[in-house]
Amino acid sequence: MIIRCLFFLLLCSNVAIAQKNRALDIQLLFQGQKLVLDSSYWIAQKQDSIQISTCKFYLSNIELLQDGEVVFRPTKKHFLIDISQPNSLSIDLSNKKKLVFNQFRYTLGIDSTTQVAGAMGKDLDPVNGMYWTWQSGYINCKIEGYSSHCTTRNHFFQYHLGGYQAPFSTQKTCTLLLNSQQDQWILYFDIARFLEQTDLVRLPEIMSPQAEAVRLAHIVAQLFSTKP
Amino acid sequence: MMCCCMVFAVACRTMSHLFSPPSYFPPPHYDFKQNPLDKDKVLLGRILFYDPILSQDNTISCASCHSPYNSFAHTDHALSHGIGDKIGTRNAPALLNLAWHERFMWDGAIHHLDMQALAPITHPLEMAESMPNVVKKLEKEALYPPLFKKAFGDSTVTGENLLKALAQFQLTLVSNQAKFDSVMRKQSHFTEQEQHGYVLFDQHCSTCHPPPLFSTYQFANNGLPLDTVLKDYGKMKITQNHADSLLFKIPTLRNWEYTAPYMHDGRFQKIQQVLQHYTKNIQKSATLSKELQNGVVLSANEKIDLIAFLLTLNDRHFVFNPAVAFPKTYLLDKKNSSSSNGEVQ
């Protein structure tokens, strides 16, 4: 009996040692400060007052790599990141092995195979408001808010960036450097730097696959950084 | 191994009971592996299809625009008629043999049957609802959580399961009991007139409307002049490619007699007007399909014979099939019926 107990304890401690908790947190910024939804920001360069009301996007096909070789992939393929849902702002990368890696790869958006696979649940459920209704396809990134420069109703701007078929494929894969000595990282995305590249006066609404959606989605993907 | 075989056999049995196209149909396009048909899911889908709860003010169901007696199209309405008497911009197509369609809507905007229902549910002129709100309403209605539980093993209503159930019911809408089908099964013969009509059909119509489905489900410009009020350019709206200007999805001709009016905007009331179009009024344009460049030549008698053949495509059995009709026991009195598990009528 005692031996069995000992054995059990040993087993437990082994698992505890082997289990490595790793997580990637996502932090949204505005001009380097933590973004607060629905609060006003001033962009001096454009003399514009801005509020962000929605910021949601898909991070997919996450991989940890060592010099270009994949060493780890979480089983979950698509993560819906939504600033209004704190639970969504951390991606679990835990696994049982000790890993050595120096890169992190991610795709902004949903790949074309998943796009045409029919109704899906959880992060991919159309209830999340990230699926177009009048035509098929996921919205890969949704950024909405108010700008004093917008001549739209209530000065509202809406960027629904999506499209998965050529020539308007908005998905974009990027790689960042990541240090495997740590087990907690932060991925920053500064919305002010995205807005600098948009034309809120001329094109305050994008709601369908088009060239400008492709340009902006690629900008979003490349703005993620491990430094604030 | 043995167990595996048995599971497979049972799965095949339920599936074949719900979906058994005749041997002369091509393989379906829908990937049933992703959403295998199951009688409880089909039943849930059927109830949802007929329940106005999917619309914002609980007045419009899918069946409001897709009535079984019109082969699941909308009669009397050239353009669809939705919430608050609002009029849409297109004619509601018949719903049948949907497992063979590659894309949906007249312009092909939708690429998967599962995702189609999102369009009418959220369209401001149709059901004007939002998906999160539909889910909330269904969870509160006593009828639904047990039906979701029975169908999906979970009483929580999700968008995924709602869409899958609606797709399952619609996949069972298979029309294969027309006179044409009994001739294919060698249980009946065409009359001489029908046979002559078939020859004409084969000559003039079958590149786009080929048997046995009577559509390729591809897109074509069949020479209809642009309606200058609606300004509907069809597939080009989706692809933004000029080569797709005025291309519309080719509709099936099965059950045409139940689905008047015709074409994407319901511009023709009668089949004679359709034939008049193909023989006299084809409008030339850059994208007009090559089969119709020289129009169709048919004498008055040939038109009569062609129509005689077309009449063999009507499937009365499909239109009056009680298995796909309004599920009275569930919907007539929702409060009482949530506890009932009697046979559906």
XYZ file of C-alpha atoms in Angstrom:
573
model
C 0.000 0.000 0.000
C 2.723 2.429 1.048
C 4.694 1.547 -1.987
C 1.709 2.176 -4.154
C 1.181 5.585 -2.545
C 4.799 6.465 -3.062
C 4.582 5.414 -6.646
C 1.517 7.566 -7.097
C 3.232 10.580 -5.542
C 6.224 10.078 -7.751
C 4.005 9.951 -10.792
C 2.258 13.174 -9.796
C 5.449 15.087 -9.207
C 6.821 13.874 -12.486
C 3.854 15.212 -14.354
C 4.099 18.487 -12.478
C 7.710 18.887 -13.486
C 7.108 17.853 -17.046
C 4.092 20.099 -17.610
C 5.386 23.414 -18.850
C 2.991 26.323 -18.661
C 3.494 28.773 -21.416
C 1.251 31.567 -22.563
C 1.213 34.357 -25.023
C -0.761 37.373 -23.888
C -2.172 39.897 -26.279
C -2.163 43.544 -25.372
C -3.780 46.272 -27.412
C -2.239 49.693 -27.255
C -3.019 53.195 -28.391
C 0.066 55.356 -28.876
C 2.020 53.028 -26.610
C -0.500 53.067 -23.756
C -2.881 50.228 -22.917
C -5.991 50.733 -25.063
C -9.214 51.436 -23.210
C -12.333 50.807 -25.292
C -14.632 53.770 -25.867
C -12.286 56.370 -24.419
C -11.096 59.330 -26.471
C -7.602 59.678 -27.869
C -6.041 62.602 -29.637
C -3.906 62.045 -32.734
C -1.856 65.215 -33.042
C -0.412 64.363 -36.441
C -3.905 64.186 -37.947
C -5.565 66.638 -35.541
C -8.198 63.992 -34.926
C -10.060 62.709 -31.897
C -10.574 58.943 -31.936
C -12.497 56.320 -30.003
C -12.209 52.586 -30.560
C -15.380 50.600 -29.903
C -14.497 47.176 -31.346
C -11.274 45.360 -32.040
C -11.540 41.663 -32.897
C -9.388 39.436 -35.043
C -8.406 35.848 -35.687
C -4.918 34.539 -34.970
C -4.490 31.138 -36.591
C -1.973 28.359 -37.191
C 0.290 29.388 -34.356
C 3.705 27.694 -34.326
C 6.893 27.834 -32.292
C 10.017 27.283 -34.349
C 13.722 26.743 -33.856
C 15.618 28.263 -36.792
C 12.699 27.670 -39.127
C 11.827 24.136 -37.904
C 8.444 23.809 -36.224
C 8.837 22.447 -32.670
C 5.338 23.048 -31.333
C 1.780 23.676 -32.519
C -1.156 24.076 -30.098
C -4.061 21.773 -30.970
C -6.459 24.689 -31.258
C -6.081 26.215 -34.700
C -8.044 29.451 -34.583
C -8.136 31.980 -31.762
C -10.676 34.776 -31.798
C -9.057 37.699 -30.006
C -11.611 40.248 -28.785
C -10.508 43.148 -26.630
C -13.894 43.245 -24.907
C -13.446 39.605 -23.763
C -10.443 39.462 -21.366
C -10.447 35.632 -21.516
C -9.641 35.765 -25.195
C -6.457 37.788 -24.651
C -4.216 34.888 -23.716
C -3.133 32.001 -25.915
C -2.155 28.854 -24.055
C 1.037 27.298 -25.405
C 1.609 24.805 -22.573
C 2.890 21.350 -23.320
C 4.667 18.481 -21.649
C 8.119 18.806 -23.164
C 10.873 21.261 -22.586
C 11.277 23.023 -25.872
C 13.946 25.147 -27.404
C 12.751 27.669 -29.944
C 13.565 31.120 -31.164
C 10.654 32.056 -33.428
C 6.906 32.444 -33.282
C 4.739 32.199 -36.388
C 1.085 33.222 -36.730
C -1.455 33.955 -39.409
C -3.883 36.822 -39.214
C -7.200 35.423 -40.450
C -8.793 32.159 -41.468
C -7.333 29.934 -44.186
C -9.319 29.128 -47.322
C -9.903 25.465 -46.403
C -11.556 26.403 -43.123
C -13.451 29.209 -44.860
C -15.364 26.733 -47.014
C -15.841 23.929 -44.461
C -19.413 24.789 -43.395
C -20.784 25.724 -39.967
C -18.315 25.484 -37.091
C -18.448 26.173 -33.371
C -16.626 27.970 -30.535
C -14.307 30.689 -31.860
C -15.569 30.027 -35.390
C -19.303 30.188 -34.574
C -21.027 32.816 -36.739
C -22.707 34.044 -33.548
C -19.426 35.850 -32.792
C -20.227 38.386 -35.509
C -17.089 37.559 -37.453
C -18.858 35.953 -40.413
C -20.328 37.941 -43.275
C -23.974 37.163 -43.813
C -24.784 38.479 -47.281
C -21.836 36.618 -48.760
C -19.778 33.737 -47.461
C -16.565 34.258 -45.566
C -15.054 35.135 -42.229
C -14.139 38.676 -41.307
C -10.479 38.234 -40.389
C -10.186 41.515 -38.534
C -12.834 43.973 -37.372
C -11.886 47.428 -36.119
C -14.627 49.974 -35.446
C -14.785 53.342 -33.764
C -15.388 57.060 -34.084
C -13.245 59.745 -35.655
C -13.996 63.464 -35.751
C -12.871 63.384 -39.397
C -15.399 60.819 -40.589
C -18.316 62.307 -42.470
C -20.347 59.146 -41.937
C -23.383 58.959 -39.656
C -22.241 59.599 -36.061
C -18.654 59.836 -37.396
C -18.482 56.034 -37.246
C -15.775 54.097 -39.061
C -15.913 50.372 -39.759
C -13.107 48.245 -41.089
C -14.283 44.682 -41.708
C -11.223 43.157 -43.303
C -11.820 39.801 -44.945
C -11.756 37.899 -48.205
C -10.010 34.607 -48.877
C -10.012 34.276 -52.655
C -7.529 35.736 -55.112
C -7.065 38.550 -55.864
C -8.469 39.713 -52.518
C -6.993 37.256 -50.054
C -6.507 39.091 -46.764
C -4.787 36.384 -44.729
C -1.198 37.074 -43.823
C 1.445 34.927 -42.109
C 4.253 36.563 -40.142
C 7.161 35.404 -37.987
C 8.596 37.095 -34.890
C 11.611 36.336 -32.719
C 10.771 34.798 -29.352
C 13.006 33.765 -26.487
C 12.379 30.265 -25.106
C 14.011 31.172 -21.760
C 10.733 32.871 -20.875
C 7.362 31.204 -20.487
C 5.203 34.279 -20.739
C 5.291 36.674 -23.642
C 3.271 39.678 -24.664
C 2.229 40.357 -28.215
C 1.499 44.061 -28.687
C -0.699 45.688 -31.300
C -0.872 49.465 -31.410
C -4.109 50.571 -33.082
C -2.866 54.149 -33.474
C -0.169 52.872 -35.822
C -2.843 51.103 -37.856
C -5.005 54.231 -38.079
C -2.026 56.251 -39.323
C -2.147 54.129 -42.462
C -5.877 54.490 -43.115
C -7.792 57.249 -44.816
C -10.673 57.895 -42.433
C -11.941 60.773 -44.561
C -12.029 59.149 -47.958
C -12.664 55.516 -46.990
C -14.210 55.201 -43.524
C -16.012 51.929 -44.292
C -14.725 48.655 -45.682
C -17.292 45.868 -45.559
C -16.336 43.497 -48.370
C -13.305 41.846 -49.960
C -11.392 44.490 -51.961
C -7.857 45.719 -52.620
C -7.847 48.190 -49.712
C -8.949 45.399 -47.322
C -5.966 43.345 -48.433
C -3.569 46.259 -47.894
C -4.928 47.065 -44.438
C -5.110 43.429 -43.271
C -1.477 42.956 -44.212
C -0.588 46.100 -42.266
C -2.427 44.800 -39.175
C -0.613 41.458 -39.383
C 2.763 43.144 -39.570
C 2.082 45.536 -36.697
C 2.141 42.777 -34.077
C 5.316 43.014 -32.082
C 6.863 41.595 -28.945
C 7.987 45.110 -27.981
C 5.505 47.809 -26.996
C -13.379 -3.749 -35.922
C -16.701 -5.517 -35.800
C -18.069 -2.665 -33.743
C -16.743 -0.189 -36.278
C -18.546 -1.974 -39.084
C -21.760 -1.963 -37.149
C -21.556 1.738 -36.402
C -20.898 2.347 -40.065
C -23.811 0.161 -41.123
C -26.178 1.956 -38.752
C -24.916 5.349 -39.938
C -25.529 4.298 -43.536
C -28.987 3.067 -42.715
C -30.156 6.328 -41.081
C -28.484 8.364 -43.774
C -30.040 6.374 -46.616
C -33.456 6.651 -45.063
C -33.122 10.432 -45.009
C -31.240 10.916 -48.258
C -31.422 8.374 -51.030
C -31.064 9.884 -54.482
C -31.665 7.587 -57.435
C -28.736 5.849 -59.107
C -28.945 8.081 -62.192
C -28.175 11.227 -60.102
C -24.520 12.326 -60.017
C -22.669 12.264 -56.661
C -23.723 15.196 -54.452
C -21.470 18.183 -53.864
C -22.314 18.591 -50.141
C -19.759 16.980 -47.834
C -21.981 14.823 -45.621
C -18.961 13.699 -43.588
C -18.839 17.161 -42.000
C -22.518 17.070 -41.061
C -23.890 13.495 -41.271
C -27.679 13.409 -41.547
C -29.521 12.263 -38.479
C -33.265 12.104 -37.953
C -33.318 14.275 -34.819
C -31.196 16.946 -36.478
C -33.394 16.889 -39.575
C -36.508 17.205 -37.411
C -35.026 20.140 -35.481
C -34.118 21.780 -38.782
C -37.630 21.253 -40.060
C -39.195 22.875 -36.999
C -36.797 25.830 -37.218
C -37.548 26.225 -40.924
C -41.253 26.685 -40.220
C -40.893 28.747 -37.023
C -41.188 32.569 -37.323
C -39.120 32.828 -34.139
C -36.108 33.235 -36.429
C -37.352 36.725 -37.411
C -37.068 39.887 -35.368
C -40.807 40.319 -34.707
C -41.644 36.595 -34.848
C -43.774 36.982 -38.001
C -41.660 35.564 -40.834
C -40.344 32.033 -41.152
C -38.193 30.543 -43.876
C -41.387 28.941 -45.159
C -43.026 32.377 -45.545
C -40.902 32.788 -48.647
C -40.200 29.113 -49.341
C -43.574 27.366 -49.213
C -43.717 23.588 -49.652
C -46.711 23.945 -51.990
C -44.580 26.043 -54.322
C -41.731 23.574 -54.232
C -40.294 25.841 -51.520
C -40.388 28.976 -53.682
C -42.629 32.029 -53.231
C -45.657 32.262 -55.436
C -47.388 35.523 -56.377
C -44.321 37.498 -55.398
C -41.957 38.503 -58.175
C -39.666 39.942 -55.522
C -39.428 38.449 -52.073
C -41.753 39.739 -49.383
C -40.255 39.948 -45.894
C -40.690 41.525 -42.496
C -43.131 44.464 -42.183
C -44.226 43.889 -45.809
C -40.827 44.951 -47.060
C -40.013 43.966 -50.610
C -36.608 42.545 -51.465
C -34.745 42.709 -54.740
C -34.895 39.114 -55.952
C -37.282 36.227 -56.513
C -37.137 33.443 -53.916
C -35.868 30.316 -55.695
C -37.300 26.820 -55.232
C -35.401 24.772 -52.658
C -34.709 21.251 -53.891
C -31.765 18.987 -54.580
C -29.601 21.476 -52.677
C -26.896 18.874 -52.009
C -25.830 19.249 -55.652
C -25.415 23.045 -55.622
C -21.886 24.416 -55.415
C -22.913 27.969 -54.633
C -26.111 29.603 -53.453
C -28.125 32.715 -54.306
C -28.706 34.069 -57.806
C -25.252 35.647 -57.781
C -23.434 32.807 -55.985
C -22.692 35.003 -52.957
C -22.826 32.014 -50.622
C -20.513 29.051 -50.908
C -21.921 26.594 -48.381
C -25.450 25.507 -47.566
C -24.707 25.630 -43.813
C -23.928 29.344 -44.057
C -26.884 30.294 -46.253
C -29.396 30.799 -43.417
C -27.306 33.645 -41.990
C -28.330 35.763 -44.979
C -32.151 35.715 -44.579
C -32.023 35.747 -40.762
C -30.003 38.957 -40.657
C -31.250 40.681 -43.840
C -33.109 43.886 -42.899
C -35.768 43.261 -45.582
C -36.229 39.575 -44.765
C -36.112 38.470 -41.113
C -34.093 41.401 -39.678
C -32.780 39.425 -36.695
C -29.283 38.993 -35.272
C -27.716 35.609 -34.636
C -26.946 36.230 -30.930
C -30.580 37.240 -30.413
C -31.979 34.205 -32.234
C -29.827 31.985 -30.019
C -31.130 33.789 -26.928
C -34.775 33.467 -28.032
C -34.426 29.763 -28.790
C -32.837 29.111 -25.395
C -35.781 30.769 -23.654
C -38.433 28.906 -25.642
C -39.333 25.682 -23.795
C -39.607 23.744 -27.055
C -36.019 24.111 -28.193
C -33.398 23.140 -25.566
C -34.692 19.529 -25.395
C -34.715 19.321 -29.191
C -31.117 20.574 -29.366
C -30.192 18.107 -26.649
C -31.763 15.233 -28.548
C -30.171 16.238 -31.814
C -26.699 17.350 -30.702
C -26.344 15.912 -27.199
C -26.247 19.428 -25.739
C -29.198 21.626 -24.861
C -27.119 24.796 -25.287
C -28.197 26.515 -28.470
C -25.242 27.508 -30.661
C -25.056 29.205 -34.029
C -23.202 26.190 -35.374
C -25.916 23.708 -34.410
C -28.742 25.978 -35.533
C -27.142 26.297 -38.972
C -26.315 22.598 -39.223
C -29.882 21.590 -38.353
C -31.373 23.960 -40.948
C -28.964 22.608 -43.560
C -29.859 19.002 -42.663
C -33.564 19.564 -43.203
C -32.966 21.318 -46.501
C -30.684 18.505 -47.698
C -33.605 16.086 -47.380
C -35.602 18.117 -49.923
C -34.812 15.805 -52.810
C -37.133 15.803 -55.798
C -36.963 12.590 -57.817
C -40.565 11.456 -58.279
C -41.557 13.360 -61.418
C -42.818 11.550 -64.496
C -39.341 12.093 -65.959
C -37.969 9.990 -63.079
C -40.427 7.158 -63.587
C -39.367 7.057 -67.236
C -35.727 6.926 -66.108
C -36.662 4.039 -63.816
C -38.409 2.359 -66.758
C -41.709 2.400 -64.894
C -43.407 4.600 -67.450
C -43.041 5.994 -70.990
C -43.044 9.415 -72.561
C -45.925 10.102 -74.921
C -44.917 10.793 -78.502
C -45.362 14.512 -77.897
C -43.257 14.444 -74.726
C -40.596 12.462 -76.558
C -40.494 15.054 -79.336
C -40.307 17.794 -76.690
C -37.375 15.979 -75.081
C -35.488 16.016 -78.401
C -36.067 19.773 -78.718
C -35.045 20.282 -75.110
C -31.873 18.338 -75.675
C -31.098 20.483 -78.690
C -31.788 23.908 -77.207
C -31.790 23.835 -73.430
C -29.756 20.978 -72.035
C -26.291 22.563 -72.081
C -27.435 24.759 -69.187
C -30.365 22.733 -67.841
C -29.132 19.124 -68.300
C -30.990 16.112 -66.900
C -31.277 14.636 -64.357
C -30.938 17.770 -62.170
C -31.972 20.159 -64.969
C -29.253 22.615 -64.073
C -25.464 22.625 -64.136
C -25.731 24.985 -61.141
C -23.131 27.119 -62.884
C -23.658 30.743 -63.945
C -24.722 32.117 -67.320
C -26.124 35.151 -69.070
C -29.262 33.943 -70.836
C -29.886 37.250 -72.562
C -32.377 38.926 -70.221
C -32.225 42.713 -70.602
C -31.061 44.562 -67.480
C -33.912 45.791 -65.278
C -33.072 49.489 -65.092
C -34.706 49.943 -61.691
C -33.087 46.997 -59.916
C -29.749 47.307 -61.794
C -28.839 43.766 -60.778
C -25.635 42.624 -62.518
C -25.641 39.206 -60.824
C -22.364 37.442 -60.174
C -20.276 40.545 -60.935
C -21.375 42.033 -57.615
C -19.531 39.228 -55.834
C -16.454 38.778 -57.998
C -16.111 42.397 -59.205
C -15.059 40.890 -62.518
C -16.607 42.350 -65.688
C -16.641 38.926 -67.322
C -19.318 38.020 -64.739
C -21.641 40.914 -65.610
C -25.277 39.736 -65.927
C -24.404 36.128 -65.077
C -26.958 34.463 -62.813
C -27.108 31.021 -61.315
C -28.856 28.610 -63.670
C -32.039 27.458 -61.895
C -33.312 23.910 -62.070
C -36.395 23.343 -64.216
C -37.729 20.647 -61.909
C -41.102 21.696 -60.486
C -41.189 24.856 -62.584
C -44.982 24.682 -62.716
C -45.156 25.261 -58.953
C -42.571 28.052 -58.831
C -43.885 30.910 -60.990
C -42.941 33.698 -61.453
C -39.633 33.037 -63.219
C -36.081 34.395 -63.418
C -34.028 36.112 -60.707
C -36.445 39.034 -60.528
C -39.629 37.102 -61.246
C -40.225 39.055 -64.452
C -42.171 36.299 -66.255
C -45.464 34.884 -64.979
C -45.886 32.100 -67.521
C -43.740 29.503 -69.223
C -44.928 30.874 -72.605
C -43.255 34.174 -71.752
C -40.052 32.303 -70.956
C -40.122 30.607 -74.362
C -40.951 33.937 -75.994
C -37.801 35.298 -74.366
C -35.575 32.493 -75.642
C -37.010 32.635 -79.181
C -37.554 36.377 -79.701
C -36.072 38.647 -77.068
C -32.532 37.581 -76.313
C -30.458 40.680 -75.654
C -26.928 40.637 -77.080
C -24.147 41.721 -74.767
C -20.481 40.983 -74.178
C -21.210 38.204 -71.712
C -24.182 36.543 -73.487
C -23.619 32.815 -73.421
C -22.428 31.386 -76.732
C -25.253 28.826 -76.878
C -27.760 31.657 -77.184
C -25.902 33.942 -79.634
C -28.293 33.071 -82.446
C -31.411 32.778 -80.327
C -33.535 29.656 -80.215
C -35.734 28.783 -83.158
C -38.981 26.989 -82.262
C -42.238 26.837 -84.222
C -45.569 27.238 -82.397
C -46.064 23.462 -82.436
C -42.567 22.796 -81.233
C -43.181 25.111 -78.286
C -46.239 23.066 -77.351
C -44.245 19.841 -77.511
C -41.402 21.336 -75.496
C -43.869 22.398 -72.798
C -45.340 18.887 -72.789
C -41.894 17.562 -71.999
C -41.274 20.247 -69.354
C -44.490 19.173 -67.621
C -42.926 15.767 -66.980
C -40.550 17.539 -64.559
C -43.275 18.303 -62.035
C -43.056 16.233 -58.883
C -46.379 16.260 -57.049
C -45.124 13.788 -54.515
C -42.369 16.230 -53.496
C -44.736 19.173 -53.187
C -47.239 17.320 -51.024
C -44.775 15.183 -49.064
C -46.013 15.175 -45.434
C -42.501 14.385 -44.160
C -41.311 17.872 -45.068
C -44.522 19.808 -44.389
C -45.323 22.158 -41.501
C -44.632 20.240 -38.241
C -48.020 20.843 -36.615
C -47.499 18.859 -33.433
C -44.508 20.997 -32.541
C -45.500 24.445 -33.701
C -49.277 24.781 -33.424
C -49.173 25.042 -29.681
C -45.599 25.497 -28.600
C -46.345 25.545 -24.877
C -48.086 22.200 -24.800
C -46.018 20.601 -27.484
C -42.726 20.946 -25.642
C -43.761 17.970 -23.549
C -45.276 16.031 -26.429
C -43.219 13.511 -28.298
C -45.919 12.181 -30.553
C -45.503 11.528 -34.248
C -45.062 14.574 -36.409
C -47.912 15.243 -38.779
